[in-house]
Amino acid sequence: MENHTTTDPGVAQRYRVCAVEEIAENGGVLADLGHREVGVFKHKGRLYAYDNRCIHQGGPVCSGELLGATKLELDEGKQARREILDEDEMRLVCPWHGWEFDLLSGQAAHDRRYRLRRFNVTVEDGVVYVDA
Ligand code: FES
């Protein structure tokens, strides 16, 4: 992708992704940086960028759905009443085998020792940039 602003080898280069308004709330975009694809997501106005390569078997994790975590709603007797999607805890779901990753941390929901590769993302003058 164009607009490299850093050329020092070993230092992450900065890539222009898109205008910030092109990323919907609780949505994301995929950016082809040439050497890798990065998914950039927006939740509660904040941006998160991850490598589009799942740590399980390399699937296109950022092409998966972004959903609220599934939680059980309990009644007064602590019995499960129904399942709800908690949009305060968003999960990125890999389309290959369904591994779920916490959007804020990139950690696997089933085992927090594993996490997606995350990149710094910034907005300047309404434009989203990723350092990768
Ligand atoms: S490759 Fe992502 S869950 Fe298997």
GROMACS .gro file of N, CA, C and O and ligand atoms in nm:
model
  532
    1MET      N    1   0.084  -0.118   0.000
    1MET     CA    2   0.000   0.000   0.000
    1MET      C    3   0.089   0.124   0.000
    1MET      O    4   0.202   0.122   0.044
    2GLU      N    5   0.041   0.235  -0.048
    2GLU     CA    6   0.121   0.355  -0.061
    2GLU      C    7   0.131   0.432   0.071
    2GLU      O    8   0.078   0.390   0.171
    3ASN      N    9   0.202   0.543   0.064
    3ASN     CA   10   0.214   0.636   0.176
    3ASN      C   11   0.301   0.582   0.289
    3ASN      O   12   0.270   0.600   0.405
    4HIS      N   13   0.411   0.516   0.257
    4HIS     CA   14   0.506   0.477   0.360
    4HIS      C   15   0.567   0.605   0.413
    4HIS      O   16   0.608   0.691   0.337
    5THR      N   17   0.575   0.619   0.542
    5THR     CA   18   0.634   0.740   0.597
    5THR      C   19   0.760   0.710   0.677
    5THR      O   20   0.825   0.799   0.722
    6THR      N   21   0.793   0.580   0.691
    6THR     CA   22   0.914   0.541   0.761
    6THR      C   23   0.989   0.445   0.671
    6THR      O   24   0.931   0.354   0.616
    7THR      N   25   1.120   0.465   0.655
    7THR     CA   26   1.196   0.377   0.566
    7THR      C   27   1.307   0.303   0.638
    7THR      O   28   1.375   0.223   0.579
    8ASP      N   29   1.329   0.328   0.766
    8ASP     CA   30   1.435   0.265   0.842
    8ASP      C   31   1.406   0.115   0.856
    8ASP      O   32   1.303   0.077   0.909
    9PRO      N   33   1.498   0.026   0.807
    9PRO     CA   34   1.473  -0.117   0.821
    9PRO      C   35   1.465  -0.156   0.968
    9PRO      O   36   1.537  -0.104   1.051
   10GLY      N   37   1.380  -0.248   1.000
   10GLY     CA   38   1.365  -0.292   1.137
   10GLY      C   39   1.265  -0.210   1.215
   10GLY      O   40   1.226  -0.245   1.324
   11VAL      N   41   1.223  -0.099   1.159
   11VAL     CA   42   1.121  -0.016   1.222
   11VAL      C   43   0.992  -0.032   1.144
   11VAL      O   44   0.993  -0.036   1.021
   12ALA      N   45   0.883  -0.044   1.215
   12ALA     CA   46   0.754  -0.059   1.147
   12ALA      C   47   0.730   0.058   1.054
   12ALA      O   48   0.760   0.173   1.088
   13GLN      N   49   0.678   0.028   0.939
   13GLN     CA   50   0.642   0.134   0.846
   13GLN      C   51   0.497   0.173   0.867
   13GLN      O   52   0.416   0.094   0.915
   14ARG      N   53   0.468   0.292   0.829
   14ARG     CA   54   0.334   0.346   0.850
   14ARG      C   55   0.258   0.336   0.718
   14ARG      O   56   0.309   0.379   0.613
   15TYR      N   57   0.138   0.282   0.726
   15TYR     CA   58   0.057   0.263   0.606
   15TYR      C   59  -0.077   0.334   0.622
   15TYR      O   60  -0.142   0.322   0.726
   16ARG      N   61  -0.116   0.402   0.517
   16ARG     CA   62  -0.248   0.463   0.515
   16ARG      C   63  -0.350   0.353   0.487
   16ARG      O   64  -0.332   0.271   0.397
   17VAL      N   65  -0.458   0.349   0.567
   17VAL     CA   66  -0.560   0.246   0.550
   17VAL      C   67  -0.683   0.301   0.478
   17VAL      O   68  -0.720   0.254   0.371
   18CYS      N   69  -0.746   0.402   0.535
   18CYS     CA   70  -0.868   0.458   0.477
   18CYS      C   71  -0.910   0.579   0.561
   18CYS      O   72  -0.848   0.609   0.663
   19ALA      N   73  -1.014   0.645   0.519
   19ALA     CA   74  -1.073   0.750   0.601
   19ALA      C   75  -1.143   0.686   0.720
   19ALA      O   76  -1.203   0.579   0.706
   20VAL      N   77  -1.134   0.750   0.836
   20VAL     CA   78  -1.188   0.688   0.957
   20VAL      C   79  -1.338   0.661   0.945
   20VAL      O   80  -1.388   0.561   0.998
   21GLU      N   81  -1.411   0.745   0.873
   21GLU     CA   82  -1.556   0.722   0.861
   21GLU      C   83  -1.590   0.603   0.772
   21GLU      O   84  -1.705   0.560   0.768
   22GLU      N   85  -1.491   0.547   0.704
   22GLU     CA   86  -1.516   0.428   0.622
   22GLU      C   87  -1.525   0.302   0.707
   22GLU      O   88  -1.563   0.195   0.657
   23ILE      N   89  -1.487   0.311   0.834
   23ILE     CA   90  -1.496   0.196   0.923
   23ILE      C   91  -1.619   0.215   1.012
   23ILE      O   92  -1.626   0.307   1.092
   24ALA      N   93  -1.716   0.127   0.995
   24ALA     CA   94  -1.840   0.136   1.070
   24ALA      C   95  -1.818   0.095   1.215
   24ALA      O   96  -1.730   0.014   1.245
   25GLU      N   97  -1.898   0.151   1.305
   25GLU     CA   98  -1.896   0.108   1.444
   25GLU      C   99  -1.930  -0.041   1.450
   25GLU      O  100  -2.023  -0.087   1.383
   26ASN      N  101  -1.851  -0.116   1.526
   26ASN     CA  102  -1.863  -0.262   1.534
   26ASN      C  103  -1.845  -0.328   1.397
   26ASN      O  104  -1.903  -0.433   1.368
   27GLY      N  105  -1.763  -0.265   1.315
   27GLY     CA  106  -1.727  -0.321   1.185
   27GLY      C  107  -1.579  -0.306   1.163
   27GLY      O  108  -1.506  -0.262   1.252
   28GLY      N  109  -1.534  -0.343   1.045
   28GLY     CA  110  -1.391  -0.334   1.017
   28GLY      C  111  -1.364  -0.332   0.869
   28GLY      O  112  -1.454  -0.350   0.787
   29VAL      N  113  -1.237  -0.308   0.836
   29VAL     CA  114  -1.192  -0.313   0.698
   29VAL      C  115  -1.064  -0.397   0.694
   29VAL      O  116  -0.993  -0.409   0.794
   30LEU      N  117  -1.039  -0.455   0.578
   30LEU     CA  118  -0.914  -0.526   0.555
   30LEU      C  119  -0.824  -0.438   0.472
   30LEU      O  120  -0.869  -0.380   0.373
   31ALA      N  121  -0.698  -0.428   0.511
   31ALA     CA  122  -0.603  -0.347   0.435
   31ALA      C  123  -0.490  -0.438   0.389
   31ALA      O  124  -0.429  -0.508   0.470
   32ASP      N  125  -0.464  -0.438   0.258
   32ASP     CA  126  -0.352  -0.513   0.202
   32ASP      C  127  -0.230  -0.422   0.205
   32ASP      O  128  -0.223  -0.324   0.130
   33LEU      N  129  -0.134  -0.453   0.291
   33LEU     CA  130  -0.015  -0.369   0.306
   33LEU      C  131   0.099  -0.415   0.215
   33LEU      O  132   0.208  -0.362   0.220
   34GLY      N  133   0.070  -0.515   0.132
   34GLY     CA  134   0.173  -0.568   0.043
   34GLY      C  135   0.239  -0.691   0.102
   34GLY      O  136   0.230  -0.799   0.046
   35HIS      N  137   0.298  -0.678   0.218
   35HIS     CA  138   0.364  -0.791   0.283
   35HIS      C  139   0.272  -0.863   0.380
   35HIS      O  140   0.304  -0.972   0.428
   36ARG      N  141   0.158  -0.803   0.411
   36ARG     CA  142   0.061  -0.868   0.499
   36ARG      C  143  -0.073  -0.796   0.486
   36ARG      O  144  -0.081  -0.683   0.438
   37GLU      N  145  -0.179  -0.866   0.530
   37GLU     CA  146  -0.311  -0.804   0.541
   37GLU      C  147  -0.337  -0.775   0.687
   37GLU      O  148  -0.303  -0.856   0.775
   38VAL      N  149  -0.397  -0.661   0.711
   38VAL     CA  150  -0.432  -0.620   0.847
   38VAL      C  151  -0.580  -0.585   0.851
   38VAL      O  152  -0.631  -0.520   0.758
   39GLY      N  153  -0.646  -0.629   0.955
   39GLY     CA  154  -0.785  -0.590   0.978
   39GLY      C  155  -0.789  -0.476   1.078
   39GLY      O  156  -0.720  -0.482   1.181
   40VAL      N  157  -0.865  -0.373   1.047
   40VAL     CA  158  -0.880  -0.260   1.139
   40VAL      C  159  -1.028  -0.251   1.176
   40VAL      O  160  -1.115  -0.243   1.088
   41PHE      N  161  -1.055  -0.252   1.305
   41PHE     CA  162  -1.191  -0.258   1.356
   41PHE      C  163  -1.220  -0.139   1.446
   41PHE      O  164  -1.130  -0.085   1.509
   42LYS      N  165  -1.348  -0.103   1.451
   42LYS     CA  166  -1.390   0.008   1.536
   42LYS      C  167  -1.495  -0.041   1.636
   42LYS      O  168  -1.593  -0.106   1.597
   43HIS      N  169  -1.471  -0.008   1.762
   43HIS     CA  170  -1.567  -0.041   1.867
   43HIS      C  171  -1.567   0.073   1.968
   43HIS      O  172  -1.462   0.111   2.020
   44LYS      N  173  -1.684   0.127   1.993
   44LYS     CA  174  -1.700   0.242   2.082
   44LYS      C  175  -1.607   0.357   2.043
   44LYS      O  176  -1.547   0.424   2.128
   45GLY      N  177  -1.590   0.372   1.912
   45GLY     CA  178  -1.510   0.482   1.860
   45GLY      C  179  -1.360   0.460   1.860
   45GLY      O  180  -1.285   0.542   1.808
   46ARG      N  181  -1.314   0.349   1.921
   46ARG     CA  182  -1.170   0.319   1.923
   46ARG      C  183  -1.137   0.219   1.814
   46ARG      O  184  -1.220   0.136   1.776
   47LEU      N  185  -1.012   0.227   1.767
   47LEU     CA  186  -0.969   0.140   1.658
   47LEU      C  187  -0.870   0.035   1.708
   47LEU      O  188  -0.788   0.063   1.796
   48TYR      N  189  -0.879  -0.083   1.647
   48TYR     CA  190  -0.792  -0.196   1.682
   48TYR      C  191  -0.745  -0.259   1.551
   48TYR      O  192  -0.827  -0.280   1.460
   49ALA      N  193  -0.617  -0.290   1.542
   49ALA     CA  194  -0.562  -0.348   1.419
   49ALA      C  195  -0.492  -0.480   1.450
   49ALA      O  196  -0.409  -0.487   1.542
   50TYR      N  197  -0.525  -0.582   1.372
   50TYR     CA  198  -0.466  -0.714   1.390
   50TYR      C  199  -0.422  -0.774   1.257
   50TYR      O  200  -0.484  -0.748   1.152
   51ASP      N  201  -0.320  -0.858   1.265
   51ASP     CA  202  -0.274  -0.934   1.150
   51ASP      C  203  -0.387  -1.028   1.107
   51ASP      O  204  -0.449  -1.095   1.190
   52ASN      N  205  -0.410  -1.033   0.976
   52ASN     CA  206  -0.517  -1.120   0.925
   52ASN      C  207  -0.465  -1.262   0.908
   52ASN      O  208  -0.476  -1.323   0.803
   53ARG      N  209  -0.403  -1.312   1.014
   53ARG     CA  210  -0.349  -1.447   1.012
   53ARG      C  211  -0.376  -1.507   1.150
   53ARG      O  212  -0.316  -1.467   1.250
   54CYS      N  213  -0.465  -1.604   1.151
   54CYS     CA  214  -0.506  -1.666   1.278
   54CYS      C  215  -0.390  -1.744   1.338
   54CYS      O  216  -0.316  -1.813   1.268
   55ILE      N  217  -0.376  -1.736   1.469
   55ILE     CA  218  -0.268  -1.808   1.536
   55ILE      C  219  -0.295  -1.957   1.546
   55ILE      O  220  -0.206  -2.033   1.581
   56HIS      N  221  -0.418  -2.000   1.513
   56HIS     CA  222  -0.447  -2.143   1.517
   56HIS      C  223  -0.384  -2.213   1.397
   56HIS      O  224  -0.287  -2.286   1.411
   57GLN      N  225  -0.436  -2.187   1.276
   57GLN     CA  226  -0.380  -2.252   1.156
   57GLN      C  227  -0.367  -2.154   1.041
   57GLN      O  228  -0.370  -2.194   0.925
   58GLY      N  229  -0.356  -2.027   1.072
   58GLY     CA  230  -0.327  -1.928   0.968
   58GLY      C  231  -0.446  -1.880   0.889
   58GLY      O  232  -0.428  -1.818   0.784
   59GLY      N  233  -0.564  -1.905   0.934
   59GLY     CA  234  -0.684  -1.861   0.862
   59GLY      C  235  -0.699  -1.709   0.863
   59GLY      O  236  -0.635  -1.639   0.940
   60PRO      N  237  -0.787  -1.660   0.774
   60PRO     CA  238  -0.807  -1.515   0.762
   60PRO      C  239  -0.898  -1.461   0.871
   60PRO      O  240  -1.013  -1.423   0.848
   61VAL      N  241  -0.844  -1.454   0.991
   61VAL     CA  242  -0.924  -1.424   1.111
   61VAL      C  243  -0.997  -1.290   1.100
   61VAL      O  244  -1.110  -1.276   1.148
   62CYS      N  245  -0.936  -1.193   1.035
   62CYS     CA  246  -0.999  -1.061   1.028
   62CYS      C  247  -1.113  -1.056   0.926
   62CYS      O  248  -1.183  -0.955   0.917
   63SER      N  249  -1.130  -1.165   0.852
   63SER     CA  250  -1.245  -1.174   0.761
   63SER      C  251  -1.366  -1.231   0.834
   63SER      O  252  -1.474  -1.239   0.775
   64GLY      N  253  -1.346  -1.272   0.958
   64GLY     CA  254  -1.455  -1.331   1.035
   64GLY      C  255  -1.551  -1.227   1.089
   64GLY      O  256  -1.531  -1.107   1.073
   65GLU      N  257  -1.653  -1.276   1.155
   65GLU     CA  258  -1.753  -1.186   1.212
   65GLU      C  259  -1.704  -1.123   1.341
   65GLU      O  260  -1.625  -1.182   1.415
   66LEU      N  261  -1.754  -1.003   1.366
   66LEU     CA  262  -1.729  -0.933   1.492
   66LEU      C  263  -1.861  -0.934   1.568
   66LEU      O  264  -1.960  -0.874   1.524
   67LEU      N  265  -1.862  -1.008   1.678
   67LEU     CA  266  -1.987  -1.030   1.752
   67LEU      C  267  -1.966  -1.003   1.900
   67LEU      O  268  -1.855  -1.017   1.951
   68GLY      N  269  -2.077  -0.972   1.967
   68GLY     CA  270  -2.072  -0.964   2.112
   68GLY      C  271  -2.050  -1.103   2.170
   68GLY      O  272  -2.092  -1.203   2.111
   69ALA      N  273  -1.982  -1.109   2.284
   69ALA     CA  274  -1.960  -1.238   2.349
   69ALA      C  275  -2.093  -1.298   2.392
   69ALA      O  276  -2.183  -1.227   2.436
   70THR      N  277  -2.104  -1.428   2.378
   70THR     CA  278  -2.225  -1.498   2.419
   70THR      C  279  -2.223  -1.515   2.571
   70THR      O  280  -2.127  -1.569   2.627
   71LYS      N  281  -2.328  -1.466   2.636
   71LYS     CA  282  -2.339  -1.479   2.782
   71LYS      C  283  -2.475  -1.538   2.816
   71LYS      O  284  -2.570  -1.527   2.738
   72LEU      N  285  -2.480  -1.598   2.933
   72LEU     CA  286  -2.607  -1.651   2.980
   72LEU      C  287  -2.675  -1.548   3.069
   72LEU      O  288  -2.612  -1.491   3.158
   73GLU      N  289  -2.801  -1.523   3.043
   73GLU     CA  290  -2.880  -1.438   3.132
   73GLU      C  291  -2.948  -1.531   3.232
   73GLU      O  292  -3.014  -1.628   3.193
   74LEU      N  293  -2.927  -1.501   3.361
   74LEU     CA  294  -2.981  -1.588   3.466
   74LEU      C  295  -3.106  -1.528   3.529
   74LEU      O  296  -3.120  -1.405   3.538
   75ASP      N  297  -3.194  -1.614   3.575
   75ASP     CA  298  -3.312  -1.565   3.647
   75ASP      C  299  -3.278  -1.552   3.796
   75ASP      O  300  -3.162  -1.574   3.837
   76GLU      N  301  -3.375  -1.519   3.879
   76GLU     CA  302  -3.351  -1.497   4.021
   76GLU      C  303  -3.295  -1.621   4.090
   76GLU      O  304  -3.221  -1.612   4.189
   77GLY      N  305  -3.331  -1.739   4.041
   77GLY     CA  306  -3.282  -1.865   4.098
   77GLY      C  307  -3.148  -1.908   4.039
   77GLY      O  308  -3.106  -2.022   4.058
   78LYS      N  309  -3.083  -1.819   3.966
   78LYS     CA  310  -2.953  -1.845   3.903
   78LYS      C  311  -2.961  -1.954   3.795
   78LYS      O  312  -2.862  -2.021   3.764
   79GLN      N  313  -3.078  -1.972   3.739
   79GLN     CA  314  -3.095  -2.065   3.629
   79GLN      C  315  -3.085  -1.988   3.497
   79GLN      O  316  -3.128  -1.872   3.488
   80ALA      N  317  -3.028  -2.054   3.397
   80ALA     CA  318  -3.013  -1.989   3.268
   80ALA      C  319  -3.150  -1.960   3.207
   80ALA      O  320  -3.235  -2.048   3.197
   81ARG      N  321  -3.169  -1.834   3.175
   81ARG     CA  322  -3.296  -1.794   3.113
   81ARG      C  323  -3.281  -1.795   2.960
   81ARG      O  324  -3.365  -1.845   2.891
   82ARG      N  325  -3.172  -1.736   2.912
   82ARG     CA  326  -3.147  -1.731   2.768
   82ARG      C  327  -3.004  -1.685   2.745
   82ARG      O  328  -2.938  -1.636   2.835
   83GLU      N  329  -2.960  -1.701   2.620
   83GLU     CA  330  -2.828  -1.650   2.581
   83GLU      C  331  -2.844  -1.510   2.524
   83GLU      O  332  -2.940  -1.482   2.453
   84ILE      N  333  -2.749  -1.424   2.558
   84ILE     CA  334  -2.749  -1.289   2.502
   84ILE      C  335  -2.611  -1.259   2.444
   84ILE      O  336  -2.511  -1.321   2.481
   85LEU      N  337  -2.606  -1.165   2.350
   85LEU     CA  338  -2.478  -1.121   2.296
   85LEU      C  339  -2.440  -0.992   2.366
   85LEU      O  340  -2.511  -0.892   2.357
   86ASP      N  341  -2.329  -0.994   2.439
   86ASP     CA  342  -2.282  -0.879   2.516
   86ASP      C  343  -2.190  -0.794   2.429
   86ASP      O  344  -2.074  -0.829   2.408
   87GLU      N  345  -2.242  -0.682   2.378
   87GLU     CA  346  -2.163  -0.599   2.288
   87GLU      C  347  -2.061  -0.511   2.363
   87GLU      O  348  -1.988  -0.435   2.299
   88ASP      N  349  -2.054  -0.523   2.495
   88ASP     CA  350  -1.945  -0.458   2.568
   88ASP      C  351  -1.818  -0.542   2.559
   88ASP      O  352  -1.710  -0.496   2.593
   89GLU      N  353  -1.834  -0.667   2.517
   89GLU     CA  354  -1.719  -0.758   2.506
   89GLU      C  355  -1.722  -0.818   2.366
   89GLU      O  356  -1.779  -0.925   2.345
   90MET      N  357  -1.662  -0.746   2.272
   90MET     CA  358  -1.669  -0.790   2.132
   90MET      C  359  -1.564  -0.898   2.105
   90MET      O  360  -1.452  -0.894   2.156
   91ARG      N  361  -1.604  -0.991   2.018
   91ARG     CA  362  -1.517  -1.102   1.980
   91ARG      C  363  -1.505  -1.109   1.828
   91ARG      O  364  -1.604  -1.095   1.757
   92LEU      N  365  -1.382  -1.132   1.784
   92LEU     CA  366  -1.356  -1.157   1.643
   92LEU      C  367  -1.354  -1.309   1.627
   92LEU      O  368  -1.279  -1.378   1.696
   93VAL      N  369  -1.437  -1.360   1.536
   93VAL     CA  370  -1.454  -1.505   1.521
   93VAL      C  371  -1.387  -1.550   1.392
   93VAL      O  372  -1.428  -1.509   1.283
   94CYS      N  373  -1.286  -1.633   1.404
   94CYS     CA  374  -1.214  -1.681   1.285
   94CYS      C  375  -1.308  -1.769   1.202
   94CYS      O  376  -1.373  -1.860   1.255
   95PRO      N  377  -1.314  -1.743   1.071
   95PRO     CA  378  -1.408  -1.818   0.986
   95PRO      C  379  -1.366  -1.963   0.960
   95PRO      O  380  -1.449  -2.042   0.916
   96TRP      N  381  -1.242  -2.001   0.990
   96TRP     CA  382  -1.201  -2.138   0.959
   96TRP      C  383  -1.250  -2.238   1.063
   96TRP      O  384  -1.310  -2.337   1.030
   97HIS      N  385  -1.222  -2.215   1.190
   97HIS     CA  386  -1.260  -2.313   1.292
   97HIS      C  387  -1.330  -2.250   1.411
   97HIS      O  388  -1.350  -2.316   1.512
   98GLY      N  389  -1.362  -2.123   1.400
   98GLY     CA  390  -1.444  -2.060   1.503
   98GLY      C  391  -1.374  -2.014   1.628
   98GLY      O  392  -1.442  -1.979   1.725
   99TRP      N  393  -1.242  -2.012   1.629
   99TRP     CA  394  -1.176  -1.956   1.748
   99TRP      C  395  -1.221  -1.812   1.765
   99TRP      O  396  -1.233  -1.737   1.667
  100GLU      N  397  -1.243  -1.772   1.889
  100GLU     CA  398  -1.288  -1.636   1.919
  100GLU      C  399  -1.176  -1.559   1.989
  100GLU      O  400  -1.109  -1.614   2.078
  101PHE      N  401  -1.161  -1.433   1.947
  101PHE     CA  402  -1.057  -1.347   2.004
  101PHE      C  403  -1.120  -1.220   2.057
  101PHE      O  404  -1.205  -1.159   1.991
  102ASP      N  405  -1.077  -1.182   2.176
  102ASP     CA  406  -1.124  -1.058   2.237
  102ASP      C  407  -1.076  -0.940   2.152
  102ASP      O  408  -0.956  -0.928   2.125
  103LEU      N  409  -1.167  -0.855   2.110
  103LEU     CA  410  -1.127  -0.746   2.020
  103LEU      C  411  -1.030  -0.650   2.088
  103LEU      O  412  -0.937  -0.601   2.024
  104LEU      N  413  -1.049  -0.623   2.216
  104LEU     CA  414  -0.965  -0.523   2.282
  104LEU      C  415  -0.822  -0.570   2.305
  104LEU      O  416  -0.728  -0.492   2.296
  105SER      N  417  -0.805  -0.698   2.333
  105SER     CA  418  -0.672  -0.749   2.367
  105SER      C  419  -0.612  -0.839   2.259
  105SER      O  420  -0.491  -0.861   2.258
  106GLY      N  421  -0.696  -0.897   2.175
  106GLY     CA  422  -0.649  -0.994   2.077
  106GLY      C  423  -0.632  -1.133   2.135
  106GLY      O  424  -0.592  -1.227   2.065
  107GLN      N  425  -0.662  -1.149   2.263
  107GLN     CA  426  -0.643  -1.279   2.328
  107GLN      C  427  -0.753  -1.377   2.289
  107GLN      O  428  -0.870  -1.338   2.272
  108ALA      N  429  -0.713  -1.504   2.276
  108ALA     CA  430  -0.810  -1.610   2.249
  108ALA      C  431  -0.904  -1.622   2.369
  108ALA      O  432  -0.859  -1.624   2.483
  109ALA      N  433  -1.034  -1.630   2.341
  109ALA     CA  434  -1.131  -1.633   2.450
  109ALA      C  435  -1.119  -1.761   2.534
  109ALA      O  436  -1.142  -1.758   2.654
  110HIS      N  437  -1.078  -1.871   2.472
  110HIS     CA  438  -1.073  -1.998   2.544
  110HIS      C  439  -0.939  -2.018   2.617
  110HIS      O  440  -0.929  -2.104   2.704
  111ASP      N  441  -0.838  -1.940   2.579
  111ASP     CA  442  -0.707  -1.954   2.643
  111ASP      C  443  -0.629  -1.825   2.622
  111ASP      O  444  -0.575  -1.801   2.514
  112ARG      N  445  -0.623  -1.742   2.724
  112ARG     CA  446  -0.568  -1.607   2.711
  112ARG      C  447  -0.417  -1.605   2.693
  112ARG      O  448  -0.359  -1.498   2.675
  113ARG      N  449  -0.353  -1.722   2.693
  113ARG     CA  450  -0.209  -1.726   2.664
  113ARG      C  451  -0.183  -1.698   2.516
  113ARG      O  452  -0.074  -1.661   2.478
  114TYR      N  453  -0.284  -1.718   2.434
  114TYR     CA  454  -0.269  -1.700   2.290
  114TYR      C  455  -0.333  -1.569   2.249
  114TYR      O  456  -0.443  -1.537   2.294
  115ARG      N  457  -0.264  -1.497   2.161
  115ARG     CA  458  -0.323  -1.372   2.114
  115ARG      C  459  -0.281  -1.342   1.971
  115ARG      O  460  -0.174  -1.383   1.926
  116LEU      N  461  -0.367  -1.268   1.903
  116LEU     CA  462  -0.339  -1.225   1.768
  116LEU      C  463  -0.229  -1.120   1.770
  116LEU      O  464  -0.212  -1.047   1.868
  117ARG      N  465  -0.158  -1.109   1.657
  117ARG     CA  466  -0.057  -1.005   1.646
  117ARG      C  467  -0.128  -0.872   1.625
  117ARG      O  468  -0.209  -0.857   1.533
  118ARG      N  469  -0.093  -0.778   1.708
  118ARG     CA  470  -0.161  -0.649   1.708
  118ARG      C  471  -0.068  -0.541   1.655
  118ARG      O  472   0.054  -0.547   1.677
  119PHE      N  473  -0.125  -0.441   1.590
  119PHE     CA  474  -0.046  -0.330   1.537
  119PHE      C  475  -0.099  -0.199   1.591
  119PHE      O  476  -0.220  -0.184   1.617
  120ASN      N  477  -0.007  -0.104   1.600
  120ASN     CA  478  -0.045   0.030   1.642
  120ASN      C  479  -0.129   0.095   1.532
  120ASN      O  480  -0.095   0.086   1.414
  121VAL      N  481  -0.237   0.158   1.571
  121VAL     CA  482  -0.324   0.225   1.474
  121VAL      C  483  -0.350   0.366   1.524
  121VAL      O  484  -0.373   0.388   1.643
  122THR      N  485  -0.342   0.463   1.433
  122THR     CA  486  -0.362   0.602   1.469
  122THR      C  487  -0.452   0.669   1.366
  122THR      O  488  -0.468   0.619   1.254
  123VAL      N  489  -0.507   0.782   1.405
  123VAL     CA  490  -0.588   0.863   1.314
  123VAL      C  491  -0.530   1.003   1.312
  123VAL      O  492  -0.505   1.062   1.418
  124GLU      N  493  -0.504   1.053   1.193
  124GLU     CA  494  -0.456   1.190   1.176
  124GLU      C  495  -0.535   1.255   1.065
  124GLU      O  496  -0.545   1.201   0.954
  125ASP      N  497  -0.592   1.368   1.096
  125ASP     CA  498  -0.672   1.442   0.997
  125ASP      C  499  -0.777   1.353   0.933
  125ASP      O  500  -0.801   1.362   0.811
  126GLY      N  501  -0.838   1.268   1.014
  126GLY     CA  502  -0.946   1.184   0.964
  126GLY      C  503  -0.901   1.064   0.884
  126GLY      O  504  -0.984   0.992   0.828
  127VAL      N  505  -0.770   1.037   0.879
  127VAL     CA  506  -0.716   0.923   0.805
  127VAL      C  507  -0.658   0.822   0.903
  127VAL      O  508  -0.588   0.858   0.997
  128VAL      N  509  -0.689   0.692   0.878
  128VAL     CA  510  -0.640   0.584   0.963
  128VAL      C  511  -0.507   0.534   0.909
  128VAL      O  512  -0.493   0.506   0.789
  129TYR      N  513  -0.410   0.520   1.002
  129TYR     CA  514  -0.278   0.467   0.968
  129TYR      C  515  -0.246   0.348   1.059
  129TYR      O  516  -0.284   0.348   1.176
  130VAL      N  517  -0.176   0.249   1.002
  130VAL     CA  518  -0.130   0.134   1.079
  130VAL      C  519   0.021   0.126   1.067
  130VAL      O  520   0.077   0.144   0.958
  131ASP      N  521   0.088   0.099   1.179
  131ASP     CA  522   0.233   0.074   1.179
  131ASP      C  523   0.254  -0.077   1.176
  131ASP      O  524   0.217  -0.146   1.270
  132ALA      N  525   0.311  -0.125   1.066
  132ALA     CA  526   0.329  -0.271   1.052
  132ALA      C  527   0.458  -0.304   0.980
  132ALA      O  528   0.513  -0.224   0.910
  133FES     S1  529  -0.737  -2.101   1.162
  133FES    FE1  530  -0.852  -1.968   1.287
  133FES     S2  531  -0.965  -2.099   1.414
  133FES    FE2  532  -0.844  -2.231   1.295
   0.00000   0.00000   0.00000
